[in-house]
Amino acid sequence: MPHLLPLEDAIRRVLRRSRARRRGRVPLGEALGLRLSRAVRADRDHPSFHRATLDGYAVRSSDRAVGRDPLEVVETVFAGSTPRVRVRPGRTSLVMTGAPVPPGADAVVRREDAVLLRGGAAVVLKTRPRAGDGVHRRASDAKRGAVAVPAGTVVTPRVTAVLAALGAVRPEVFLPPRVAVGATGDELRPASSRGLGAAAIRNSNGPTLEALVRAAGGVPLCLGSAGDSEAEILALVRRGLAAAEILLLTGGVSAGDRDLVPPVLARAGVRKVFHRVDLKPGKPAWFGANGRTLVFGLPGNPVSAQVTFALLAAPAVAAMSGNPDPGPALRPARLEGGARRNGARTAFLPAAVRRDREGRLVARLLPWNGSGDYVHFARAGALVRRAPRAPAARDGAACEVLLLDPGA
Ligand code: AMP
Ligand code: MG
């Protein structure tokens, strides 16, 4: 058997070459899910004034009249307006939520605790606040110039709230890698084809890998497919190298007579980093680099292509998008129903996965017909890792799983 690179080494070699390189400013609405490549600082104090947090009466907390005697109401301040009158002892201003607290006042008593006199020209407050009650202090969230959102933060809807409030409407982010996807094989027809000859099949890997790229946060570029000829594959490879940071090919990397992808990649100037990994399915996986462009030659079998994408290519996409912890993330789980003794290679087997009442992952192996069986594989939510020559596992044994749809 040719030398098989341990999977961990293969992942390490991929990640060593997967640096986030492209940065750029994007409109805030397009930044969702991307990572900030530079910290965003507060453009001014936040809040920019002492802000009333409720509708109520602004007072001096030290005023003995508060909570006891009538106070004269000297002004009403709405959100967006500027108070003009200083609050002195024996006086108060009615302020609305979001209005600036007038000078002199250091607390706001909620409206419900006020008894109105003379049609609201004066009030008796039933409670005595402490200094700061009902006030969102100026600069208490972020001082002008301070880092409000650190570099590396993923833009979530919550982060969008901060960026919008700071006026950072074109944040600088790590631009996700463009990933060109091309298939190889004489038997392939576009997925839209009807009336296929018996030996022809639809190119399902193209749409599959585009979906996987998108799910991993990359930007897919569709190259279509090439037949099993050096000239066709070379043309496809050149188009991919010119357009993307990552080139994904499927098919043509095994030991068959028409497995032309490795020699064609060499002709195109792509330097091999590894070929063949201790992995089932996915042993023929090929990886190399052309300058800064990473090239993956994934096996053509649809399940092998998906498994090798999840273990090798998805981490590259994540790392190039600025993720410092790009995976693949193996999680502890219990193996319901056990497993048979494993063969000589590290295996990743399709499994249904759920959480038990304590929230722990529970996986159960699914029946399937091997790496060409995309139908049963589609029912899997996870892959169970089995070590080389692992003995049979009993029901409930500890195992490790890779979730296939981590966000779902
Ligand atoms: P290969 O890796 O080229 O030896 O292909 C292995 C198996 O995967 C063969 O049965 C191919 O017909 C199948 N296959 C290759 N490429 C694709 C593709 N793009 N879509 C679906 N099946 C494919
Ligand atoms: Mg082939």
PDB file of C-alpha atoms and ligand atoms in Angstrom, residues 184-185 187 228 251-252 259, ligand 2:
ATOM      1  CA  THR A 184     -13.483  16.000 -13.918  1.00  0.00           C
ATOM      2  CA  GLY A 185     -14.768  12.854 -15.598  1.00  0.00           C
ATOM      3  CA  GLU A 187     -19.060  10.354 -17.595  1.00  0.00           C
ATOM      4  CA  ASP A 228     -10.728  13.034 -18.760  1.00  0.00           C
ATOM      5  CA  GLY A 251     -12.338  13.094  -9.596  1.00  0.00           C
ATOM      6  CA  GLY A 252      -9.252  11.830 -11.341  1.00  0.00           C
ATOM      7  CA  ASP A 259      -6.666   9.752 -13.244  1.00  0.00           C
TER       8      ASP A 259
HETATM    9 MG    MG B   2     -12.924   9.753 -12.886  1.00  0.00          MG
END
